[in-house]
Coordinates of C-alpha atoms and ligand atoms in Angstrom, one line a residue:
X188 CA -51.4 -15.4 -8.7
X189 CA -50.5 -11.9 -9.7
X190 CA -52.2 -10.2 -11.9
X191 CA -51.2 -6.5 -13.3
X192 CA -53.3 -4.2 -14.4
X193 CA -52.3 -0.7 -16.4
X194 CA -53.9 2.0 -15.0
X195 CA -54.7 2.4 -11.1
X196 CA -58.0 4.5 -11.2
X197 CA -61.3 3.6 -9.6
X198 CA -62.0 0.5 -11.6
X199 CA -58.4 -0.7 -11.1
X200 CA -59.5 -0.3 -7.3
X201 CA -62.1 -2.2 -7.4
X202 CA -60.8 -5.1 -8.6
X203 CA -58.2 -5.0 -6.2
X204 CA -61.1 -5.2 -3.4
X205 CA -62.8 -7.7 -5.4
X206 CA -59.7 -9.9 -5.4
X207 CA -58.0 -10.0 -2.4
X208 CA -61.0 -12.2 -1.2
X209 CA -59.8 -14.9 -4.3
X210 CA -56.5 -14.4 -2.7
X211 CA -55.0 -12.5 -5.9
X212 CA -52.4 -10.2 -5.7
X213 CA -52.2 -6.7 -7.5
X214 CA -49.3 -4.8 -9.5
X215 CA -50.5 -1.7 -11.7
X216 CA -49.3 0.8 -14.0
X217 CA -50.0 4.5 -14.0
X218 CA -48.4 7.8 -15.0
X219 CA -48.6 9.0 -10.6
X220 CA -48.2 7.1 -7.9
X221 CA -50.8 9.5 -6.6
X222 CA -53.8 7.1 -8.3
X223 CA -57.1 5.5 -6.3
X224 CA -55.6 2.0 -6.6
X225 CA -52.5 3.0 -4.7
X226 CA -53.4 2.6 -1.4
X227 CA -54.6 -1.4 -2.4
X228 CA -51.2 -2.6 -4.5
X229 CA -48.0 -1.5 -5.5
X230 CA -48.1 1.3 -8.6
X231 CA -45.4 1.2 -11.1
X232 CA -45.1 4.6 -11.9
X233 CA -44.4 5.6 -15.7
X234 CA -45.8 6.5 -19.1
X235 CA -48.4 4.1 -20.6
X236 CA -46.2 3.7 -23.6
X237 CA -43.0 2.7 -22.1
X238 CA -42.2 -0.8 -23.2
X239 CA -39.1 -1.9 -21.0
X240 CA -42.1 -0.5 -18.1
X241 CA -44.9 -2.4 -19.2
X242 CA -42.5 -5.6 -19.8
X243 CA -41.5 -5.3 -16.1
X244 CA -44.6 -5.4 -14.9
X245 CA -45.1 -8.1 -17.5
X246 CA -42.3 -10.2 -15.9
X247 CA -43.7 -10.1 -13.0
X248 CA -47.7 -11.4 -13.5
X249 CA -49.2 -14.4 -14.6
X250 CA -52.0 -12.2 -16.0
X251 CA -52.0 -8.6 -17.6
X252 CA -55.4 -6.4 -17.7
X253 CA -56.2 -2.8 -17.9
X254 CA -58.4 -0.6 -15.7
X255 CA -59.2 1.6 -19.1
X256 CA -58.7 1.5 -22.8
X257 CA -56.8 4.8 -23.6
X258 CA -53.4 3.1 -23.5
X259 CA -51.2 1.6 -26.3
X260 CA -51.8 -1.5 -28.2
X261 CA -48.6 -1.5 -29.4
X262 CA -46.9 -1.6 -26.4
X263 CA -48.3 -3.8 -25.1
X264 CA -48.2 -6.8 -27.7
X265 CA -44.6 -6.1 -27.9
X266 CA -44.1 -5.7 -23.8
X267 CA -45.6 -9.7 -23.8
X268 CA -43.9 -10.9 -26.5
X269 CA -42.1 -14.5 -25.6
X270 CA -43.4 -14.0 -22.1
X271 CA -45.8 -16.5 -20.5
X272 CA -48.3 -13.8 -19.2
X273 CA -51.5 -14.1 -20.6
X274 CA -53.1 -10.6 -21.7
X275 CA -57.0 -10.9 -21.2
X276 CA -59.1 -9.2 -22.1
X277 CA -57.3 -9.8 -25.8
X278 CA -55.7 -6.5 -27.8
X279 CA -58.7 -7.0 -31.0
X280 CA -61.2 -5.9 -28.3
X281 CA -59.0 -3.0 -27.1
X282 CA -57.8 -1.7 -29.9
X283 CA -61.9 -1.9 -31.2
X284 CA -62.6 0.3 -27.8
X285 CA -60.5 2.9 -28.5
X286 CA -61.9 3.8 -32.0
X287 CA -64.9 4.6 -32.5
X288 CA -64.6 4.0 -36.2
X289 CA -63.6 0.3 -34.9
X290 CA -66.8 0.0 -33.0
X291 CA -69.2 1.1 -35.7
X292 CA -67.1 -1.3 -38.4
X293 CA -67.6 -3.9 -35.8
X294 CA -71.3 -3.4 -35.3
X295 CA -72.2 -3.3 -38.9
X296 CA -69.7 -6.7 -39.2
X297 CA -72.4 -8.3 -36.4
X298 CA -75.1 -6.7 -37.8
X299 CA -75.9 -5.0 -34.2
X300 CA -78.0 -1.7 -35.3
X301 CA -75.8 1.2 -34.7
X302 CA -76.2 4.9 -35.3
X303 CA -75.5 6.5 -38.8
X304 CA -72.2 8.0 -39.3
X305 CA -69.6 9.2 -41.4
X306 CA -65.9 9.7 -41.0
X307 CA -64.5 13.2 -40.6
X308 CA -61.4 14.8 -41.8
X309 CA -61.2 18.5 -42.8
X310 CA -63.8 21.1 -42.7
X311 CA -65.5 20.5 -45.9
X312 CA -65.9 16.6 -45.2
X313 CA -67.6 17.8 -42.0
X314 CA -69.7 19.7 -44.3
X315 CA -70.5 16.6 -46.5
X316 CA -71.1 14.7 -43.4
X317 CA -73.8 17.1 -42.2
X318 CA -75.7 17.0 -45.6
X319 CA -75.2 13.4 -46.0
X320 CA -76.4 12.2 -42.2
X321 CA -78.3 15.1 -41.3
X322 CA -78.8 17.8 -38.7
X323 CA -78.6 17.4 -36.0
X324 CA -75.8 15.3 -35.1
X325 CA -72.5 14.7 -32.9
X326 CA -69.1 14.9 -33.9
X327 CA -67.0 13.1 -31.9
X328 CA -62.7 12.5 -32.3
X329 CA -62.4 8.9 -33.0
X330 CA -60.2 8.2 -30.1
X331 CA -59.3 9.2 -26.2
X332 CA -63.1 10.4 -25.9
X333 CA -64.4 9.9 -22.4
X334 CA -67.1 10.9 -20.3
X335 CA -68.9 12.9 -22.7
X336 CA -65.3 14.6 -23.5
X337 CA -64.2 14.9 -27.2
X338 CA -67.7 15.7 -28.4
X339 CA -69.7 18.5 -30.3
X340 CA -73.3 18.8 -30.6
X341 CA -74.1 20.5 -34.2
X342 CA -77.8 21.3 -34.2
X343 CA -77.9 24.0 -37.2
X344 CA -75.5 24.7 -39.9
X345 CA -74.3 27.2 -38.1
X346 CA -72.9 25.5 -35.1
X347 CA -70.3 23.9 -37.8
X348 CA -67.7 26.3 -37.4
X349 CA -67.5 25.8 -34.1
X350 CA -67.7 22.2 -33.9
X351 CA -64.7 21.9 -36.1
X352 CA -62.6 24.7 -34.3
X353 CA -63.1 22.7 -30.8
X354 CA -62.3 19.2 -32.3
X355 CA -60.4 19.6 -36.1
X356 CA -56.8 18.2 -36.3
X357 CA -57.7 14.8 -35.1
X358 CA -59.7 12.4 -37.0
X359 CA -63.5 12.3 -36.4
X360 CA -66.7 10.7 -36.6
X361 CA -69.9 12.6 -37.2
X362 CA -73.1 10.8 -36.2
X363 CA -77.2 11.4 -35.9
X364 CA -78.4 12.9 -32.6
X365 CA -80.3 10.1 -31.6
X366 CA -83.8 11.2 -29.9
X367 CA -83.4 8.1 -27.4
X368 CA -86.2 7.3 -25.4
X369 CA -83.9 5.9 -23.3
X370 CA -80.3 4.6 -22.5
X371 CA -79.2 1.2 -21.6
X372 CA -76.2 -1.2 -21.3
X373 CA -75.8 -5.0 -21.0
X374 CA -72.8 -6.3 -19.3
X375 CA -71.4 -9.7 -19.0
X376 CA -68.1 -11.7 -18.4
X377 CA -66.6 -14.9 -21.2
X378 CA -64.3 -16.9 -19.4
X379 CA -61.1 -18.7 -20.7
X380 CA -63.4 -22.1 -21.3
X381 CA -66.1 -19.6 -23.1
X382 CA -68.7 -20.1 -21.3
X383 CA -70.1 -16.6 -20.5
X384 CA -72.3 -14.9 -17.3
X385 CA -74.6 -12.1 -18.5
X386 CA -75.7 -9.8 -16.2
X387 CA -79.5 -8.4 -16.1
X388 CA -80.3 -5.1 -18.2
X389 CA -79.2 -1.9 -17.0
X390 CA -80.8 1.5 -17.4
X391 CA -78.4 4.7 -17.2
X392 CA -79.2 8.1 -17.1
X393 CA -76.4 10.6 -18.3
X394 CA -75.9 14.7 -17.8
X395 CA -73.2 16.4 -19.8
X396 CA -72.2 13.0 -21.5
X397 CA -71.1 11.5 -17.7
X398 CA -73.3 8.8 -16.5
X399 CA -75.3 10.0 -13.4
X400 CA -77.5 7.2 -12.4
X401 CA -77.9 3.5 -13.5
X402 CA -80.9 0.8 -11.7
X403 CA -80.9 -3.1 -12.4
X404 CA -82.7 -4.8 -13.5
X405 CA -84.2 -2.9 -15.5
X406 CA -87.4 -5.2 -16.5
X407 CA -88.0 -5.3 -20.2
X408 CA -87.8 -8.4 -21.6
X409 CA -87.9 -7.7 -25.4
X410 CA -85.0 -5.6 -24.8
X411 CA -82.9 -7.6 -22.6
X412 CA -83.1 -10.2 -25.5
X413 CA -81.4 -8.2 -28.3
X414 CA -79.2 -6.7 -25.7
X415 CA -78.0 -10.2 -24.9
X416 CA -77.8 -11.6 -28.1
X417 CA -75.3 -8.7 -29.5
X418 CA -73.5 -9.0 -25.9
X419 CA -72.9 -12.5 -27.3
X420 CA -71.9 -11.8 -31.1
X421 CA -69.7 -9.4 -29.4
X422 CA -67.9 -11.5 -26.7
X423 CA -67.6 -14.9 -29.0
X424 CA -66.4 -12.4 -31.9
X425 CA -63.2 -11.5 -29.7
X426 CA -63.0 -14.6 -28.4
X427 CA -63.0 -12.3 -25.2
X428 CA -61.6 -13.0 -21.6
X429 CA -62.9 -10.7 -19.0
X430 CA -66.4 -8.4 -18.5
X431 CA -67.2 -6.1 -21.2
X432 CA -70.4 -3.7 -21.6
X433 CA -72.3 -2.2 -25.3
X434 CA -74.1 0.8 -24.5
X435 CA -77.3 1.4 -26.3
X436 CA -79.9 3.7 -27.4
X437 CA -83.5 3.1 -27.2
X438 CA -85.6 4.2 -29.9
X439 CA -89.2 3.4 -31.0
X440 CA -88.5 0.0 -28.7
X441 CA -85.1 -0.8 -30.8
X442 CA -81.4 -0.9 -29.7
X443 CA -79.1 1.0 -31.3
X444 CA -75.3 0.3 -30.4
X445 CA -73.9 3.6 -29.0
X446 CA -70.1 2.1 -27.8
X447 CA -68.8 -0.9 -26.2
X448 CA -66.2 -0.6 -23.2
X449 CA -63.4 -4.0 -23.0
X450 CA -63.6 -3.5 -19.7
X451 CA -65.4 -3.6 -16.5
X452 CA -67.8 -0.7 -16.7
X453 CA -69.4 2.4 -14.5
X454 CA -72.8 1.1 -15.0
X455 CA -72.0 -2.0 -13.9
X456 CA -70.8 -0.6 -10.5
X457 CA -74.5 -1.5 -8.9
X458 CA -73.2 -5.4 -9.3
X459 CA -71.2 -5.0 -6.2
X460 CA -74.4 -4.7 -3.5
X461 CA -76.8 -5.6 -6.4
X462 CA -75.6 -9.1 -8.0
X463 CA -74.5 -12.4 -6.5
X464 CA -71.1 -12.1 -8.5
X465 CA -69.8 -8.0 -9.2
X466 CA -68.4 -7.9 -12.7
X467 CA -65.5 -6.8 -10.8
X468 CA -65.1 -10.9 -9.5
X469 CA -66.5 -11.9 -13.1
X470 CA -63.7 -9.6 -14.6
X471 CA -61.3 -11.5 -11.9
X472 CA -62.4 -14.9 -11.9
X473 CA -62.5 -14.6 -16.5
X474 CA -58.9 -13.6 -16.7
X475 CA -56.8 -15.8 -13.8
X476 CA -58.8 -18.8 -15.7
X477 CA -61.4 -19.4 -12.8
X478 CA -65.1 -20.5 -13.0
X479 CA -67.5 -17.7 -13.3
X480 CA -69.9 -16.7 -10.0
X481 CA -74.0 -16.1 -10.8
X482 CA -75.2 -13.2 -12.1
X483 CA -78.5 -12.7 -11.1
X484 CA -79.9 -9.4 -9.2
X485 CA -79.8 -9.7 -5.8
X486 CA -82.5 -7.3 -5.9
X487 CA -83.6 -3.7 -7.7
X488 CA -80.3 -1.6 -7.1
X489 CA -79.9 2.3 -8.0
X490 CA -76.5 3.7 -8.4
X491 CA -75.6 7.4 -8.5
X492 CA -72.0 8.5 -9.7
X493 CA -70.5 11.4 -7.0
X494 CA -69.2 13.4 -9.5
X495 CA -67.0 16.9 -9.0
X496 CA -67.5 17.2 -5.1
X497 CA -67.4 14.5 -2.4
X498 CA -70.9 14.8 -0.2
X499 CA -70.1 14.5 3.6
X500 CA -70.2 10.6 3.9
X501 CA -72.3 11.2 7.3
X502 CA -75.3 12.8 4.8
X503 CA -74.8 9.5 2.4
X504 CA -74.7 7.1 5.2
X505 CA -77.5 8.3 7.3
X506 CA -79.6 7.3 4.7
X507 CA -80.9 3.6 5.3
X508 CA -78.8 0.5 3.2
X509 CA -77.2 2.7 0.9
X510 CA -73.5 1.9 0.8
X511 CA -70.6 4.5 -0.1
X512 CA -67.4 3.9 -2.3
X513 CA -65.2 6.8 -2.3
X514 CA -62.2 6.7 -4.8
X515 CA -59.7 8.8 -2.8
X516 CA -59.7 11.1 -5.3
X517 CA -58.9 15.0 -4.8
X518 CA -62.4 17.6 -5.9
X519 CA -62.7 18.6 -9.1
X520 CA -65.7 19.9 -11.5
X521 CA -66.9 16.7 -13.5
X522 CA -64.7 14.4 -11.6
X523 CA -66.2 10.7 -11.1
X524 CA -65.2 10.7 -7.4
X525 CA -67.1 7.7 -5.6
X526 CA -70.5 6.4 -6.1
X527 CA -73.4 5.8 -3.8
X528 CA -75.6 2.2 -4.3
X529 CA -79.0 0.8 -2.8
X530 CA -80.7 -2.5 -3.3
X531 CA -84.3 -2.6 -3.0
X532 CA -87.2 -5.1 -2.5
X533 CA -89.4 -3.9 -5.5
X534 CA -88.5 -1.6 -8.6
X535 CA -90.8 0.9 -6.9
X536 CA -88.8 0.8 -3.5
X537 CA -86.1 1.3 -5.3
X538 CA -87.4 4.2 -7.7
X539 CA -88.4 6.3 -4.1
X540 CA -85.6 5.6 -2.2
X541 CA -83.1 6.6 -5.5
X542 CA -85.6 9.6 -5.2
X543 CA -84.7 10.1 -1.8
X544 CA -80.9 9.2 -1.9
X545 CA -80.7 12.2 -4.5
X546 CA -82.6 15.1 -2.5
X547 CA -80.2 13.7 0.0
X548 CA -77.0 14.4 -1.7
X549 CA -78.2 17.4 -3.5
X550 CA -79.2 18.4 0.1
X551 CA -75.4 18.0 1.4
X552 CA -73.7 19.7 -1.7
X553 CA -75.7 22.7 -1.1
X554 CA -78.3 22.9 1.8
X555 CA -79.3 27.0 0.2
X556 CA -80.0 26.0 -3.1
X557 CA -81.5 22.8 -2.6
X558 CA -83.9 24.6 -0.1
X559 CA -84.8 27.6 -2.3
X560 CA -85.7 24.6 -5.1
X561 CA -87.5 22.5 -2.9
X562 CA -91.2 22.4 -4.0
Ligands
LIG765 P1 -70.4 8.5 -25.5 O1 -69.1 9.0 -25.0 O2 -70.5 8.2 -27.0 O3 -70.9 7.3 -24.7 O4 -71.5 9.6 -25.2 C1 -71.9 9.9 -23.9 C2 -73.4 10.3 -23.8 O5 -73.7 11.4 -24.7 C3 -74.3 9.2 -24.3 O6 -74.5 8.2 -23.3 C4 -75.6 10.0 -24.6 O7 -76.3 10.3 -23.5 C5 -75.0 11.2 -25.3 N1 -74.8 10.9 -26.8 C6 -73.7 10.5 -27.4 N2 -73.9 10.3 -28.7 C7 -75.1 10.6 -28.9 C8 -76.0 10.6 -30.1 N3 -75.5 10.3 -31.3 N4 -77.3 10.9 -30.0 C9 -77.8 11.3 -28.7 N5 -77.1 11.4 -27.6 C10 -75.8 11.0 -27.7

């Protein structure tokens, strides 16, 4: 079976090493040829809105997917139209991903607590938005916001001005700064029979909006309940095919819905050492119509992202069962490059050795200044 997946980044690569095992075969889609799935499958090279493109690639799978959810809706439906290939997970979801207004609407729908907001168009309604949800808050443009990219943080009246000036034109979404206590995301695949794996609670850690660390299973029961329960709402609501992840906030012991991704996710990357079944397999087995694999923690895995410059892989390595996965991608500031994962025998194993791992790599990056800070 073939599936075809548009966009060819990381995740697209890792499905492509998760699926040559099920004997699947690859085709993707991106703008370069020059992408981290290339080296796996063939690339289609082309713009993510070019139908007659995306209906050839079409043609030529039983299944189409998508590595991320910045690509068109549009044509897509109208690239499979009258064709047999099945597109999971389904458009509703993506579309939802890629507008944040979406999201919130969706949220409020399931009655899955999310964050106060209000919808922003011109200076003035910013203004409003600020009065009516208070200070401080985030504006963020309702779509093609990544990585902590497309946001504003507006702690006084006076950071207005500029907050509009870096974002207006596009439309927006202003929100309450949440105070979190902390961050977490539930992940889990629905299959084409429904039945659905969840995997256990994760806790993530991000700098500068990018996700820097995640460790499962992260062990709180009351949480992992609500988590699962608005996984569900969400992934029965879409009728969904495939592995999807809500992000949360943590606040005085509540959720509260931060975005969902259609798509396999960055904190779930720890699945691949950490869990019986990755959510890259899940992802896999959901969409070519195969039964799902376990879920369950293999044990207490840490995962740190590699972000803006590649550590020798000799200083990652040399540091005992931590594996490496390096995109093939070129160095650049705030660049998601590869990611480094452990498993350990106990949550405090793992909490010292993640400790370790990232004195490590901080170490390799810049042996000076990690020395001058060392205590
Ligand atoms: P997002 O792109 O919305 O997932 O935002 C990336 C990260 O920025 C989140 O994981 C948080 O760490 C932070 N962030 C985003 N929105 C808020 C908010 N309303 N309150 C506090 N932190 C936020």
């Amino acid at each position: 079976m073939t599936i075809g997946i548009v966009g060819a980044g990381q995740l697209g690569r890792m499905l492509a090493l998760a699926g040559y095992p099920l004997g699947l075969d690859f085709l993707f889609l991106d703008r370069s040829a020059d992408v981290p799935a290339a080296v796996l499958a063939p690339v289609v090279a082309g713009e993510f809105t070019d139908r007659a493109l995306l209906r050839r690639l079409a043609r030529r799978c039983e299944v189409l997917s998508f590595d991320w959810e910045n690509i068109s809706v549009s044509a897509l439906r109208v690239a499979t139209r009258g064709l047999r290939t099945r597109l999971s997970p389904p458009l509703r979801a993506l579309a939802t991903g890629q507008d944040r207004l979406a999201e919130k609407r969706l949220f409020e729908r399931l009655r899955i607590p999310t964050t106060r907001y209000a919808t922003v168009g011109s200076r003035a309604a910013l203004e409003r938005a600020c009065a009516q949800i208070g200070l401080p808050g985030v504006l963020k443009t309702r779509r093609l916001g990544y990585d902590g990219k497309g946001q504003a943080l507006v702690r006084r009246r006076a950071d207005i001005g500029a907050a509009w000036e870096a974002l207006g034109g596009v439309p927006l979404l202003y929100e309450e700064f949440i105070d979190f206590e902390l961050e977490v995301s539930a992940l889990g695949t629905r299959a084409l029979d429904g039945s659905e794996a969840l995997y256990p609670l994760t806790r993530n850690w991000h700098a500068g909006g990018m996700l820097r660390l995640s460790v499962a299973p992260w062990e709180a029961p009351g949480l992992e309940r609500q988590a699962r329960a608005h996984l569900r709402a969400v992934l029965r609501d879409f009728s969904y095919v495939g592995t999807l992840a809500l992000e949360f906030f943590v606040r005085r012991g509540r959720l509260i819905a931060n975005e969902l991704a259609p798509r396999v996710h960055n904190s779930g990357h720890w699945t691949i050492e950490g869990a019986v079944t990755s959510q890259f397999e899940n992802h896999l087995r959901a969409i070519a119509g195969l039964p799902l694999g376990r879920t369950a923690a293999t044990g207490h895995a840490a995962m740190v992202n590699l972000i803006g410059r590649m550590p020798p892989a000799a200083a990652v390595l040399a540091q005992p069962g931590v594996h490496l996965h390096d995109y093939g991608k070129s160095e650049r500031p705030g660049r998601k490059l590869g990611h480094c994962t452990l498993v350990a025998a106990s949550a405090a194993e793992r909490d010292r050795r993640a400790r370790k791992l990232l004195r490590a790599l901080a170490q390799s990056l810049s042996p000076a200044q990690a020395q001058a800070g060392a205590p």
